[in-house]
């Protein structure tokens, strides 16, 4: 099922995304040119940032885990 983001206007499949709640991690990703496809509020009223699963996203995640980002 495809979704259309009310924030970005982009169409995407939720199965093809990963959701990040850590705003510092989101900022680090965006500083490196990796932008969310959607932003929405979760059940606990926290912001949820949905990123498409890509190889570049995996590279950034690996750097984040190693504290290199």
PDB file of N, CA and C in Angstrom:
ATOM      1  N   UNK A   1       0.836  -1.170   0.000  1.00  0.00           N
ATOM      2  CA  UNK A   1       0.000   0.000   0.000  1.00  0.00           C
ATOM      3  C   UNK A   1       0.888   1.244   0.000  1.00  0.00           C
ATOM      4  N   UNK A   2       0.679   2.112  -0.927  1.00  0.00           N
ATOM      5  CA  UNK A   2       1.455   3.345  -1.021  1.00  0.00           C
ATOM      6  C   UNK A   2       0.804   4.433  -0.190  1.00  0.00           C
ATOM      7  N   UNK A   3       1.642   5.266   0.397  1.00  0.00           N
ATOM      8  CA  UNK A   3       1.191   6.405   1.186  1.00  0.00           C
ATOM      9  C   UNK A   3       1.669   7.678   0.495  1.00  0.00           C
ATOM     10  N   UNK A   4       0.979   8.758   0.727  1.00  0.00           N
ATOM     11  CA  UNK A   4       1.427  10.066   0.256  1.00  0.00           C
ATOM     12  C   UNK A   4       1.632  10.941   1.478  1.00  0.00           C
ATOM     13  N   UNK A   5       2.822  11.474   1.615  1.00  0.00           N
ATOM     14  CA  UNK A   5       3.162  12.311   2.756  1.00  0.00           C
ATOM     15  C   UNK A   5       2.416  13.634   2.673  1.00  0.00           C
ATOM     16  N   UNK A   6       1.794  14.021   3.778  1.00  0.00           N
ATOM     17  CA  UNK A   6       1.146  15.335   3.836  1.00  0.00           C
ATOM     18  C   UNK A   6       2.175  16.438   4.026  1.00  0.00           C
ATOM     19  N   UNK A   7       3.398  16.062   4.417  1.00  0.00           N
ATOM     20  CA  UNK A   7       4.456  17.046   4.647  1.00  0.00           C
ATOM     21  C   UNK A   7       5.285  17.268   3.384  1.00  0.00           C
ATOM     22  N   UNK A   8       5.735  16.178   2.768  1.00  0.00           N
ATOM     23  CA  UNK A   8       6.620  16.302   1.604  1.00  0.00           C
ATOM     24  C   UNK A   8       5.880  16.147   0.273  1.00  0.00           C
ATOM     25  N   UNK A   9       4.691  15.555   0.310  1.00  0.00           N
ATOM     26  CA  UNK A   9       3.946  15.301  -0.916  1.00  0.00           C
ATOM     27  C   UNK A   9       4.453  14.098  -1.692  1.00  0.00           C
ATOM     28  N   UNK A  10       5.441  13.385  -1.159  1.00  0.00           N
ATOM     29  CA  UNK A  10       6.028  12.243  -1.849  1.00  0.00           C
ATOM     30  C   UNK A  10       5.227  10.969  -1.588  1.00  0.00           C
ATOM     31  N   UNK A  11       5.193  10.107  -2.580  1.00  0.00           N
ATOM     32  CA  UNK A  11       4.537   8.809  -2.480  1.00  0.00           C
ATOM     33  C   UNK A  11       5.590   7.759  -2.133  1.00  0.00           C
ATOM     34  N   UNK A  12       5.241   6.847  -1.199  1.00  0.00           N
ATOM     35  CA  UNK A  12       6.193   5.824  -0.785  1.00  0.00           C
ATOM     36  C   UNK A  12       5.455   4.629  -0.194  1.00  0.00           C
ATOM     37  N   UNK A  13       6.150   3.503  -0.131  1.00  0.00           N
ATOM     38  CA  UNK A  13       5.633   2.301   0.533  1.00  0.00           C
ATOM     39  C   UNK A  13       6.217   2.263   1.941  1.00  0.00           C
ATOM     40  N   UNK A  14       5.389   2.204   2.970  1.00  0.00           N
ATOM     41  CA  UNK A  14       5.907   2.177   4.339  1.00  0.00           C
ATOM     42  C   UNK A  14       6.893   1.029   4.586  1.00  0.00           C
ATOM     43  N   UNK A  15       6.729  -0.100   3.873  1.00  0.00           N
ATOM     44  CA  UNK A  15       7.639  -1.235   4.045  1.00  0.00           C
ATOM     45  C   UNK A  15       9.057  -0.903   3.597  1.00  0.00           C
ATOM     46  N   UNK A  16       9.190   0.130   2.760  1.00  0.00           N
ATOM     47  CA  UNK A  16      10.497   0.519   2.232  1.00  0.00           C
ATOM     48  C   UNK A  16      11.148   1.629   3.046  1.00  0.00           C
ATOM     49  N   UNK A  17      10.623   1.879   4.254  1.00  0.00           N
ATOM     50  CA  UNK A  17      11.169   2.950   5.076  1.00  0.00           C
ATOM     51  C   UNK A  17      11.641   2.433   6.426  1.00  0.00           C
ATOM     52  N   UNK A  18      12.485   3.233   7.047  1.00  0.00           N
ATOM     53  CA  UNK A  18      12.842   3.025   8.453  1.00  0.00           C
ATOM     54  C   UNK A  18      12.460   4.322   9.165  1.00  0.00           C
ATOM     55  N   UNK A  19      12.005   4.204  10.389  1.00  0.00           N
ATOM     56  CA  UNK A  19      11.538   5.360  11.140  1.00  0.00           C
ATOM     57  C   UNK A  19      12.557   5.694  12.227  1.00  0.00           C
ATOM     58  N   UNK A  20      12.951   6.948  12.266  1.00  0.00           N
ATOM     59  CA  UNK A  20      13.916   7.442  13.247  1.00  0.00           C
ATOM     60  C   UNK A  20      13.196   8.422  14.164  1.00  0.00           C
ATOM     61  N   UNK A  21      13.373   8.258  15.471  1.00  0.00           N
ATOM     62  CA  UNK A  21      12.767   9.156  16.452  1.00  0.00           C
ATOM     63  C   UNK A  21      13.780  10.119  17.062  1.00  0.00           C
ATOM     64  N   UNK A  22      15.060   9.776  16.971  1.00  0.00           N
ATOM     65  CA  UNK A  22      16.124  10.580  17.560  1.00  0.00           C
ATOM     66  C   UNK A  22      16.397  11.801  16.673  1.00  0.00           C
ATOM     67  N   UNK A  23      16.036  12.988  17.176  1.00  0.00           N
ATOM     68  CA  UNK A  23      16.153  14.212  16.380  1.00  0.00           C
ATOM     69  C   UNK A  23      17.612  14.533  16.052  1.00  0.00           C
ATOM     70  N   UNK A  24      18.543  14.211  16.947  1.00  0.00           N
ATOM     71  CA  UNK A  24      19.963  14.446  16.655  1.00  0.00           C
ATOM     72  C   UNK A  24      20.432  13.559  15.504  1.00  0.00           C
ATOM     73  N   UNK A  25      19.947  12.335  15.459  1.00  0.00           N
ATOM     74  CA  UNK A  25      20.296  11.431  14.369  1.00  0.00           C
ATOM     75  C   UNK A  25      19.697  11.935  13.061  1.00  0.00           C
ATOM     76  N   UNK A  26      18.454  12.388  13.108  1.00  0.00           N
ATOM     77  CA  UNK A  26      17.800  12.940  11.911  1.00  0.00           C
ATOM     78  C   UNK A  26      18.585  14.144  11.402  1.00  0.00           C
ATOM     79  N   UNK A  27      18.998  15.030  12.305  1.00  0.00           N
ATOM     80  CA  UNK A  27      19.763  16.216  11.906  1.00  0.00           C
ATOM     81  C   UNK A  27      21.088  15.822  11.260  1.00  0.00           C
ATOM     82  N   UNK A  28      21.753  14.810  11.809  1.00  0.00           N
ATOM     83  CA  UNK A  28      23.023  14.346  11.230  1.00  0.00           C
ATOM     84  C   UNK A  28      22.798  13.800   9.828  1.00  0.00           C
ATOM     85  N   UNK A  29      21.720  13.047   9.645  1.00  0.00           N
ATOM     86  CA  UNK A  29      21.404  12.516   8.317  1.00  0.00           C
ATOM     87  C   UNK A  29      21.143  13.659   7.344  1.00  0.00           C
ATOM     88  N   UNK A  30      20.349  14.639   7.767  1.00  0.00           N
ATOM     89  CA  UNK A  30      20.009  15.749   6.878  1.00  0.00           C
ATOM     90  C   UNK A  30      21.232  16.595   6.551  1.00  0.00           C
ATOM     91  N   UNK A  31      22.147  16.748   7.523  1.00  0.00           N
ATOM     92  CA  UNK A  31      23.404  17.467   7.257  1.00  0.00           C
ATOM     93  C   UNK A  31      24.216  16.780   6.168  1.00  0.00           C
ATOM     94  N   UNK A  32      23.978  15.492   5.965  1.00  0.00           N
ATOM     95  CA  UNK A  32      24.690  14.720   4.950  1.00  0.00           C
ATOM     96  C   UNK A  32      23.844  14.464   3.706  1.00  0.00           C
ATOM     97  N   UNK A  33      22.753  15.219   3.541  1.00  0.00           N
ATOM     98  CA  UNK A  33      21.959  15.149   2.318  1.00  0.00           C
ATOM     99  C   UNK A  33      20.952  14.020   2.248  1.00  0.00           C
ATOM    100  N   UNK A  34      20.658  13.387   3.371  1.00  0.00           N
ATOM    101  CA  UNK A  34      19.702  12.263   3.413  1.00  0.00           C
ATOM    102  C   UNK A  34      18.455  12.758   4.130  1.00  0.00           C
ATOM    103  N   UNK A  35      17.391  12.996   3.372  1.00  0.00           N
ATOM    104  CA  UNK A  35      16.193  13.638   3.898  1.00  0.00           C
ATOM    105  C   UNK A  35      15.040  12.649   4.065  1.00  0.00           C
ATOM    106  N   UNK A  36      14.193  12.883   5.060  1.00  0.00           N
ATOM    107  CA  UNK A  36      13.043  11.992   5.261  1.00  0.00           C
ATOM    108  C   UNK A  36      12.027  12.136   4.139  1.00  0.00           C
ATOM    109  N   UNK A  37      11.355  11.039   3.847  1.00  0.00           N
ATOM    110  CA  UNK A  37      10.300  11.043   2.845  1.00  0.00           C
ATOM    111  C   UNK A  37       8.974  11.463   3.484  1.00  0.00           C
ATOM    112  N   UNK A  38       8.902  11.329   4.825  1.00  0.00           N
ATOM    113  CA  UNK A  38       7.685  11.711   5.535  1.00  0.00           C
ATOM    114  C   UNK A  38       8.017  12.042   6.983  1.00  0.00           C
ATOM    115  N   UNK A  39       7.192  12.892   7.565  1.00  0.00           N
ATOM    116  CA  UNK A  39       7.280  13.247   8.983  1.00  0.00           C
ATOM    117  C   UNK A  39       5.859  13.210   9.523  1.00  0.00           C
ATOM    118  N   UNK A  40       5.675  12.538  10.663  1.00  0.00           N
ATOM    119  CA  UNK A  40       4.342  12.443  11.252  1.00  0.00           C
ATOM    120  C   UNK A  40       4.469  12.259  12.758  1.00  0.00           C
ATOM    121  N   UNK A  41       3.355  12.390  13.468  1.00  0.00           N
ATOM    122  CA  UNK A  41       3.377  12.174  14.911  1.00  0.00           C
ATOM    123  C   UNK A  41       2.988  10.744  15.213  1.00  0.00           C
ATOM    124  N   UNK A  42       3.696  10.162  16.172  1.00  0.00           N
ATOM    125  CA  UNK A  42       3.408   8.800  16.599  1.00  0.00           C
ATOM    126  C   UNK A  42       2.345   8.776  17.676  1.00  0.00           C
ATOM    127  N   UNK A  43       2.082   7.590  18.182  1.00  0.00           N
ATOM    128  CA  UNK A  43       1.052   7.405  19.204  1.00  0.00           C
ATOM    129  C   UNK A  43       1.348   8.208  20.467  1.00  0.00           C
ATOM    130  N   UNK A  44       2.627   8.374  20.787  1.00  0.00           N
ATOM    131  CA  UNK A  44       3.008   9.109  21.991  1.00  0.00           C
ATOM    132  C   UNK A  44       3.245  10.591  21.708  1.00  0.00           C
ATOM    133  N   UNK A  45       2.796  11.071  20.542  1.00  0.00           N
ATOM    134  CA  UNK A  45       2.904  12.469  20.114  1.00  0.00           C
ATOM    135  C   UNK A  45       4.344  12.910  19.872  1.00  0.00           C
ATOM    136  N   UNK A  46       5.234  11.956  19.628  1.00  0.00           N
ATOM    137  CA  UNK A  46       6.603  12.281  19.244  1.00  0.00           C
ATOM    138  C   UNK A  46       6.682  12.322  17.729  1.00  0.00           C
ATOM    139  N   UNK A  47       7.608  13.138  17.217  1.00  0.00           N
ATOM    140  CA  UNK A  47       7.800  13.195  15.776  1.00  0.00           C
ATOM    141  C   UNK A  47       8.478  11.930  15.282  1.00  0.00           C
ATOM    142  N   UNK A  48       7.977  11.404  14.190  1.00  0.00           N
ATOM    143  CA  UNK A  48       8.531  10.217  13.536  1.00  0.00           C
ATOM    144  C   UNK A  48       9.018  10.647  12.154  1.00  0.00           C
ATOM    145  N   UNK A  49      10.248  10.346  11.844  1.00  0.00           N
ATOM    146  CA  UNK A  49      10.849  10.691  10.564  1.00  0.00           C
ATOM    147  C   UNK A  49      11.049   9.405   9.772  1.00  0.00           C
ATOM    148  N   UNK A  50      10.379   9.295   8.638  1.00  0.00           N
ATOM    149  CA  UNK A  50      10.474   8.102   7.798  1.00  0.00           C
ATOM    150  C   UNK A  50      11.479   8.347   6.670  1.00  0.00           C
ATOM    151  N   UNK A  51      12.493   7.500   6.619  1.00  0.00           N
ATOM    152  CA  UNK A  51      13.520   7.574   5.575  1.00  0.00           C
ATOM    153  C   UNK A  51      13.406   6.352   4.681  1.00  0.00           C
ATOM    154  N   UNK A  52      13.590   6.551   3.379  1.00  0.00           N
ATOM    155  CA  UNK A  52      13.628   5.406   2.477  1.00  0.00           C
ATOM    156  C   UNK A  52      14.874   4.586   2.765  1.00  0.00           C
ATOM    157  N   UNK A  53      14.729   3.269   2.743  1.00  0.00           N
ATOM    158  CA  UNK A  53      15.868   2.380   2.944  1.00  0.00           C
ATOM    159  C   UNK A  53      16.719   2.396   1.675  1.00  0.00           C
ATOM    160  N   UNK A  54      17.931   2.912   1.814  1.00  0.00           N
ATOM    161  CA  UNK A  54      18.859   2.983   0.684  1.00  0.00           C
ATOM    162  C   UNK A  54      20.239   2.543   1.166  1.00  0.00           C
ATOM    163  N   UNK A  55      21.118   2.301   0.237  1.00  0.00           N
ATOM    164  CA  UNK A  55      22.493   1.948   0.588  1.00  0.00           C
ATOM    165  C   UNK A  55      23.174   3.129   1.290  1.00  0.00           C
ATOM    166  N   UNK A  56      22.898   4.348   0.811  1.00  0.00           N
ATOM    167  CA  UNK A  56      23.489   5.536   1.444  1.00  0.00           C
ATOM    168  C   UNK A  56      22.986   5.675   2.884  1.00  0.00           C
ATOM    169  N   UNK A  57      21.720   5.401   3.101  1.00  0.00           N
ATOM    170  CA  UNK A  57      21.165   5.436   4.450  1.00  0.00           C
ATOM    171  C   UNK A  57      21.840   4.427   5.358  1.00  0.00           C
ATOM    172  N   UNK A  58      22.139   3.255   4.820  1.00  0.00           N
ATOM    173  CA  UNK A  58      22.838   2.220   5.598  1.00  0.00           C
ATOM    174  C   UNK A  58      24.242   2.684   5.966  1.00  0.00           C
ATOM    175  N   UNK A  59      24.917   3.343   5.014  1.00  0.00           N
ATOM    176  CA  UNK A  59      26.252   3.874   5.292  1.00  0.00           C
ATOM    177  C   UNK A  59      26.205   4.908   6.416  1.00  0.00           C
ATOM    178  N   UNK A  60      25.212   5.800   6.356  1.00  0.00           N
ATOM    179  CA  UNK A  60      25.080   6.813   7.396  1.00  0.00           C
ATOM    180  C   UNK A  60      24.754   6.179   8.741  1.00  0.00           C
ATOM    181  N   UNK A  61      23.887   5.169   8.738  1.00  0.00           N
ATOM    182  CA  UNK A  61      23.553   4.478   9.984  1.00  0.00           C
ATOM    183  C   UNK A  61      24.797   3.839  10.591  1.00  0.00           C
ATOM    184  N   UNK A  62      25.594   3.172   9.759  1.00  0.00           N
ATOM    185  CA  UNK A  62      26.826   2.547  10.247  1.00  0.00           C
ATOM    186  C   UNK A  62      27.762   3.587  10.861  1.00  0.00           C
ATOM    187  N   UNK A  63      27.874   4.761  10.226  1.00  0.00           N
ATOM    188  CA  UNK A  63      28.697   5.835  10.772  1.00  0.00           C
ATOM    189  C   UNK A  63      28.105   6.346  12.085  1.00  0.00           C
ATOM    190  N   UNK A  64      26.786   6.443  12.152  1.00  0.00           N
ATOM    191  CA  UNK A  64      26.121   6.907  13.370  1.00  0.00           C
ATOM    192  C   UNK A  64      26.437   5.967  14.535  1.00  0.00           C
ATOM    193  N   UNK A  65      26.345   4.678  14.280  1.00  0.00           N
ATOM    194  CA  UNK A  65      26.596   3.687  15.328  1.00  0.00           C
ATOM    195  C   UNK A  65      28.039   3.754  15.806  1.00  0.00           C
ATOM    196  N   UNK A  66      28.962   4.050  14.889  1.00  0.00           N
ATOM    197  CA  UNK A  66      30.398   4.141  15.243  1.00  0.00           C
ATOM    198  C   UNK A  66      30.772   5.533  15.777  1.00  0.00           C
ATOM    199  N   UNK A  67      29.771   6.418  15.945  1.00  0.00           N
ATOM    200  CA  UNK A  67      29.988   7.792  16.425  1.00  0.00           C
ATOM    201  C   UNK A  67      30.901   8.581  15.485  1.00  0.00           C
ATOM    202  N   UNK A  68      30.763   8.340  14.195  1.00  0.00           N
ATOM    203  CA  UNK A  68      31.572   9.031  13.194  1.00  0.00           C
ATOM    204  C   UNK A  68      30.772  10.078  12.429  1.00  0.00           C
ATOM    205  N   UNK A  69      29.520  10.232  12.780  1.00  0.00           N
ATOM    206  CA  UNK A  69      28.651  11.149  12.037  1.00  0.00           C
ATOM    207  C   UNK A  69      28.367  12.375  12.875  1.00  0.00           C
TER     208      UNK A  69
END
